[in-house]
Amino acid sequence: MQDVQKTILSQYACAPSLNALIAAWNQAFDPAALIDQWYTQVWNIATAQGYGLDVWGRIVGVQRVLSISSDSFMGFEEASDLTEQGFNTAPWYKGAATSSNVRLSDEGFRQLIYAKAMANITDGSVTSLNAILMALFAGQGDAWVEDNNMTMTYVFNFIPTDVQVSIIQGSGVLPRPAGVAVSYAIRGHA
């Protein structure tokens, strides 16, 4: 503690044995370093690591481990997602894809947490959805939302990785306003 003398009752303030014992305990169990470390690694989301980010993930409702589908298909059921390919370049869509699990790094998970936290408090406007996209894909390329009458399209001006496709389509981070159909498109290459 910083000023341990304030915690001693006045009737014991002049007791040398007790004061020496309290001073020794104060040096041995000074919680300041532990509190600073806890704040840095758990409480402050900008600097949290490992377990601290796992706690924040539980708070906002996302998981560090994502199920990734790396298969591309040609077919009709997946036409509004990011896995479709042109004719004669991919197998027909059969309703299920092979998937594997991937554990996000601390930096990737921090971005996902920020995006989900914003999605939890969004008002569903195009401006808010664009802010989520800017936080999630900062420095990777342009991404925006197009508002089409009772439908909307998440547009990406870069080719998302398999992990990013799983975040976009399967993590629940990108919100869908009530009564609005959502589709995804890749329009160009950054």
mmCIF file of C-alpha atoms in Angstrom:
data_model
loop_
_atom_site.group_PDB
_atom_site.id
_atom_site.type_symbol
_atom_site.label_atom_id
_atom_site.label_comp_id
_atom_site.label_asym_id
_atom_site.label_seq_id
_atom_site.Cartn_x
_atom_site.Cartn_y
_atom_site.Cartn_z
ATOM 1 C CA MET A 1 0.000 0.000 0.000
ATOM 2 C CA GLN A 2 1.172 3.519 -0.522
ATOM 3 C CA ASP A 3 0.591 5.020 2.941
ATOM 4 C CA VAL A 4 0.191 2.152 5.370
ATOM 5 C CA GLN A 5 0.336 4.464 8.421
ATOM 6 C CA LYS A 6 -3.209 5.651 7.655
ATOM 7 C CA THR A 7 -4.513 2.118 8.211
ATOM 8 C CA ILE A 8 -3.144 1.786 11.766
ATOM 9 C CA LEU A 9 -5.455 2.704 14.617
ATOM 10 C CA SER A 10 -4.215 5.749 16.543
ATOM 11 C CA GLN A 11 -3.834 3.782 19.782
ATOM 12 C CA TYR A 12 -1.214 1.543 18.096
ATOM 13 C CA ALA A 13 0.532 4.273 16.097
ATOM 14 C CA CYS A 14 3.451 4.479 18.534
ATOM 15 C CA ALA A 15 3.920 0.698 19.036
ATOM 16 C CA PRO A 16 7.341 -0.020 17.452
ATOM 17 C CA SER A 17 6.892 -3.813 17.174
ATOM 18 C CA LEU A 18 3.515 -3.547 15.503
ATOM 19 C CA ASN A 19 4.693 -0.776 13.153
ATOM 20 C CA ALA A 20 7.779 -2.783 12.173
ATOM 21 C CA LEU A 21 5.646 -5.871 11.520
ATOM 22 C CA ILE A 22 3.139 -3.914 9.397
ATOM 23 C CA ALA A 23 5.960 -2.203 7.462
ATOM 24 C CA ALA A 24 7.561 -5.592 6.726
ATOM 25 C CA TRP A 25 4.247 -7.073 5.574
ATOM 26 C CA ASN A 26 3.631 -3.996 3.451
ATOM 27 C CA GLN A 27 6.940 -4.515 1.643
ATOM 28 C CA ALA A 28 6.384 -8.252 1.216
ATOM 29 C CA PHE A 29 2.780 -8.020 -0.004
ATOM 30 C CA ASP A 30 2.732 -4.730 -1.881
ATOM 31 C CA PRO A 31 -0.177 -5.219 -4.329
ATOM 32 C CA ALA A 32 0.679 -2.220 -6.540
ATOM 33 C CA ALA A 33 2.711 -4.261 -9.050
ATOM 34 C CA LEU A 34 0.080 -7.018 -9.129
ATOM 35 C CA ILE A 35 -2.719 -4.492 -9.643
ATOM 36 C CA ASP A 36 -0.794 -2.800 -12.467
ATOM 37 C CA GLN A 37 -0.097 -6.163 -14.096
ATOM 38 C CA TRP A 38 -3.752 -7.230 -13.782
ATOM 39 C CA TYR A 39 -4.925 -3.925 -15.260
ATOM 40 C CA THR A 40 -2.518 -4.271 -18.196
ATOM 41 C CA GLN A 41 -3.115 -7.938 -18.987
ATOM 42 C CA VAL A 42 -6.816 -8.318 -18.181
ATOM 43 C CA TRP A 43 -8.813 -5.118 -17.662
ATOM 44 C CA ASN A 44 -7.406 -2.827 -20.392
ATOM 45 C CA ILE A 45 -8.642 -4.340 -23.650
ATOM 46 C CA ALA A 46 -6.022 -2.452 -25.684
ATOM 47 C CA THR A 47 -3.172 -4.248 -23.854
ATOM 48 C CA ALA A 48 -4.873 -7.445 -22.630
ATOM 49 C CA GLN A 49 -3.244 -10.750 -23.509
ATOM 50 C CA GLY A 50 -4.229 -14.417 -23.492
ATOM 51 C CA TYR A 51 -6.582 -15.039 -20.582
ATOM 52 C CA GLY A 52 -7.566 -11.351 -20.412
ATOM 53 C CA LEU A 53 -8.774 -11.411 -24.017
ATOM 54 C CA ASP A 54 -10.602 -14.686 -23.354
ATOM 55 C CA VAL A 55 -12.472 -12.920 -20.528
ATOM 56 C CA TRP A 56 -13.362 -10.011 -22.823
ATOM 57 C CA GLY A 57 -14.500 -12.492 -25.468
ATOM 58 C CA ARG A 58 -16.919 -14.059 -22.988
ATOM 59 C CA ILE A 59 -18.180 -10.609 -21.980
ATOM 60 C CA VAL A 60 -19.036 -9.515 -25.534
ATOM 61 C CA GLY A 61 -20.041 -12.981 -26.777
ATOM 62 C CA VAL A 62 -17.343 -14.200 -29.187
ATOM 63 C CA GLN A 63 -14.980 -17.147 -29.097
ATOM 64 C CA ARG A 64 -11.295 -17.295 -29.947
ATOM 65 C CA VAL A 65 -11.702 -20.600 -31.802
ATOM 66 C CA LEU A 66 -13.488 -20.279 -35.152
ATOM 67 C CA SER A 67 -14.729 -23.024 -37.410
ATOM 68 C CA ILE A 68 -13.286 -22.312 -40.837
ATOM 69 C CA SER A 69 -14.662 -23.615 -44.085
ATOM 70 C CA SER A 70 -11.963 -23.424 -46.706
ATOM 71 C CA ASP A 71 -13.942 -25.085 -49.476
ATOM 72 C CA SER A 72 -15.260 -23.159 -52.465
ATOM 73 C CA PHE A 73 -18.319 -24.324 -54.342
ATOM 74 C CA MET A 74 -20.379 -23.869 -57.411
ATOM 75 C CA GLY A 75 -24.078 -24.184 -56.869
ATOM 76 C CA PHE A 76 -27.208 -22.349 -55.845
ATOM 77 C CA GLU A 77 -27.589 -22.543 -52.051
ATOM 78 C CA GLU A 78 -24.466 -20.495 -51.259
ATOM 79 C CA ALA A 79 -25.044 -17.734 -53.815
ATOM 80 C CA SER A 80 -25.136 -14.927 -51.250
ATOM 81 C CA ASP A 81 -21.954 -15.816 -49.391
ATOM 82 C CA LEU A 82 -18.242 -15.583 -50.145
ATOM 83 C CA THR A 83 -17.587 -19.216 -51.178
ATOM 84 C CA GLU A 84 -19.056 -19.221 -54.689
ATOM 85 C CA GLN A 85 -16.819 -19.710 -57.716
ATOM 86 C CA GLY A 86 -17.342 -19.566 -61.446
ATOM 87 C CA PHE A 87 -18.366 -22.480 -63.653
ATOM 88 C CA ASN A 88 -15.824 -25.308 -64.028
ATOM 89 C CA THR A 89 -13.609 -24.006 -61.190
ATOM 90 C CA ALA A 90 -15.128 -25.627 -58.110
ATOM 91 C CA PRO A 91 -17.203 -28.692 -57.148
ATOM 92 C CA TRP A 92 -20.985 -28.504 -56.860
ATOM 93 C CA TYR A 93 -22.350 -27.399 -53.502
ATOM 94 C CA LYS A 94 -23.741 -30.393 -51.564
ATOM 95 C CA GLY A 95 -25.098 -28.589 -48.516
ATOM 96 C CA ALA A 96 -22.112 -29.071 -46.206
ATOM 97 C CA ALA A 97 -18.467 -28.162 -46.238
ATOM 98 C CA THR A 98 -15.473 -29.645 -44.544
ATOM 99 C CA SER A 99 -14.308 -27.431 -41.743
ATOM 100 C CA SER A 100 -11.453 -27.088 -39.344
ATOM 101 C CA ASN A 101 -10.985 -25.102 -36.193
ATOM 102 C CA VAL A 102 -8.544 -22.224 -35.927
ATOM 103 C CA ARG A 103 -7.479 -20.341 -32.803
ATOM 104 C CA LEU A 104 -7.129 -16.600 -33.397
ATOM 105 C CA SER A 105 -3.980 -14.786 -32.322
ATOM 106 C CA ASP A 106 -4.263 -12.114 -29.636
ATOM 107 C CA GLU A 107 -4.293 -9.292 -32.206
ATOM 108 C CA GLY A 108 -6.879 -10.980 -34.421
ATOM 109 C CA PHE A 109 -9.053 -11.798 -31.422
ATOM 110 C CA ARG A 110 -8.736 -8.199 -30.134
ATOM 111 C CA GLN A 111 -10.085 -6.919 -33.486
ATOM 112 C CA LEU A 112 -12.936 -9.418 -33.314
ATOM 113 C CA ILE A 113 -13.765 -8.313 -29.743
ATOM 114 C CA TYR A 114 -13.794 -4.632 -30.749
ATOM 115 C CA ALA A 115 -16.068 -5.374 -33.709
ATOM 116 C CA LYS A 116 -18.466 -7.496 -31.623
ATOM 117 C CA ALA A 117 -18.573 -4.860 -28.886
ATOM 118 C CA MET A 118 -19.551 -2.274 -31.505
ATOM 119 C CA ALA A 119 -22.100 -4.682 -32.991
ATOM 120 C CA ASN A 120 -23.641 -5.155 -29.539
ATOM 121 C CA ILE A 121 -24.397 -1.436 -29.281
ATOM 122 C CA THR A 122 -25.032 -0.563 -32.930
ATOM 123 C CA ASP A 123 -28.192 1.140 -34.078
ATOM 124 C CA GLY A 124 -28.133 -0.787 -37.371
ATOM 125 C CA SER A 125 -27.462 2.275 -39.528
ATOM 126 C CA VAL A 126 -25.141 2.110 -42.508
ATOM 127 C CA THR A 127 -22.758 4.501 -40.733
ATOM 128 C CA SER A 128 -22.525 2.222 -37.702
ATOM 129 C CA LEU A 129 -22.059 -0.893 -39.817
ATOM 130 C CA ASN A 130 -19.300 0.814 -41.789
ATOM 131 C CA ALA A 131 -17.558 1.721 -38.509
ATOM 132 C CA ILE A 132 -17.608 -1.964 -37.535
ATOM 133 C CA LEU A 133 -16.101 -2.924 -40.896
ATOM 134 C CA MET A 134 -13.370 -0.291 -40.503
ATOM 135 C CA ALA A 135 -12.471 -1.650 -37.054
ATOM 136 C CA LEU A 136 -12.492 -5.265 -38.169
ATOM 137 C CA PHE A 137 -10.560 -4.864 -41.423
ATOM 138 C CA ALA A 138 -8.307 -1.895 -40.625
ATOM 139 C CA GLY A 139 -5.426 -1.667 -43.079
ATOM 140 C CA GLN A 140 -6.527 -4.650 -45.170
ATOM 141 C CA GLY A 141 -8.603 -2.928 -47.825
ATOM 142 C CA ASP A 142 -11.869 -1.123 -48.327
ATOM 143 C CA ALA A 143 -15.078 -2.662 -46.981
ATOM 144 C CA TRP A 144 -18.486 -1.029 -46.872
ATOM 145 C CA VAL A 145 -22.219 -1.630 -46.668
ATOM 146 C CA GLU A 146 -24.585 -1.005 -49.554
ATOM 147 C CA ASP A 147 -28.182 -0.295 -48.650
ATOM 148 C CA ASN A 148 -30.585 -1.795 -51.198
ATOM 149 C CA ASN A 149 -34.333 -1.620 -50.624
ATOM 150 C CA MET A 150 -34.884 -4.092 -47.702
ATOM 151 C CA THR A 151 -31.621 -5.841 -48.524
ATOM 152 C CA MET A 152 -28.038 -4.947 -47.832
ATOM 153 C CA THR A 153 -24.701 -6.079 -49.158
ATOM 154 C CA TYR A 154 -21.404 -6.235 -47.303
ATOM 155 C CA VAL A 155 -18.900 -5.339 -50.024
ATOM 156 C CA PHE A 156 -15.175 -6.096 -49.813
ATOM 157 C CA ASN A 157 -12.610 -4.509 -52.104
ATOM 158 C CA PHE A 158 -10.046 -7.167 -51.178
ATOM 159 C CA ILE A 159 -9.993 -10.940 -51.085
ATOM 160 C CA PRO A 160 -10.728 -12.071 -47.514
ATOM 161 C CA THR A 161 -8.733 -14.962 -46.074
ATOM 162 C CA ASP A 162 -10.481 -18.138 -44.928
ATOM 163 C CA VAL A 163 -10.352 -16.847 -41.340
ATOM 164 C CA GLN A 164 -11.896 -13.537 -42.392
ATOM 165 C CA VAL A 165 -14.648 -15.340 -44.322
ATOM 166 C CA SER A 166 -15.466 -17.281 -41.154
ATOM 167 C CA ILE A 167 -15.529 -14.048 -39.137
ATOM 168 C CA ILE A 168 -17.734 -12.363 -41.752
ATOM 169 C CA GLN A 169 -20.261 -15.176 -42.198
ATOM 170 C CA GLY A 170 -20.080 -17.337 -39.102
ATOM 171 C CA SER A 171 -19.091 -15.346 -36.038
ATOM 172 C CA GLY A 172 -22.164 -13.132 -35.767
ATOM 173 C CA VAL A 173 -20.037 -9.990 -35.605
ATOM 174 C CA LEU A 174 -21.522 -8.335 -38.662
ATOM 175 C CA PRO A 175 -25.076 -7.486 -37.638
ATOM 176 C CA ARG A 176 -28.173 -7.865 -39.736
ATOM 177 C CA PRO A 177 -30.946 -5.352 -39.035
ATOM 178 C CA ALA A 178 -34.360 -6.929 -38.498
ATOM 179 C CA GLY A 179 -36.233 -7.772 -41.681
ATOM 180 C CA VAL A 180 -33.257 -7.098 -43.934
ATOM 181 C CA ALA A 181 -31.726 -9.746 -46.199
ATOM 182 C CA VAL A 182 -27.935 -9.786 -46.222
ATOM 183 C CA SER A 183 -25.555 -10.779 -48.994
ATOM 184 C CA TYR A 184 -21.785 -10.551 -49.406
ATOM 185 C CA ALA A 185 -19.729 -9.475 -52.429
ATOM 186 C CA ILE A 186 -16.125 -9.071 -53.458
ATOM 187 C CA ARG A 187 -15.999 -6.223 -55.969
ATOM 188 C CA GLY A 188 -12.342 -5.661 -56.640
ATOM 189 C CA HIS A 189 -8.834 -6.289 -55.530
ATOM 190 C CA ALA A 190 -6.865 -3.856 -53.389
#
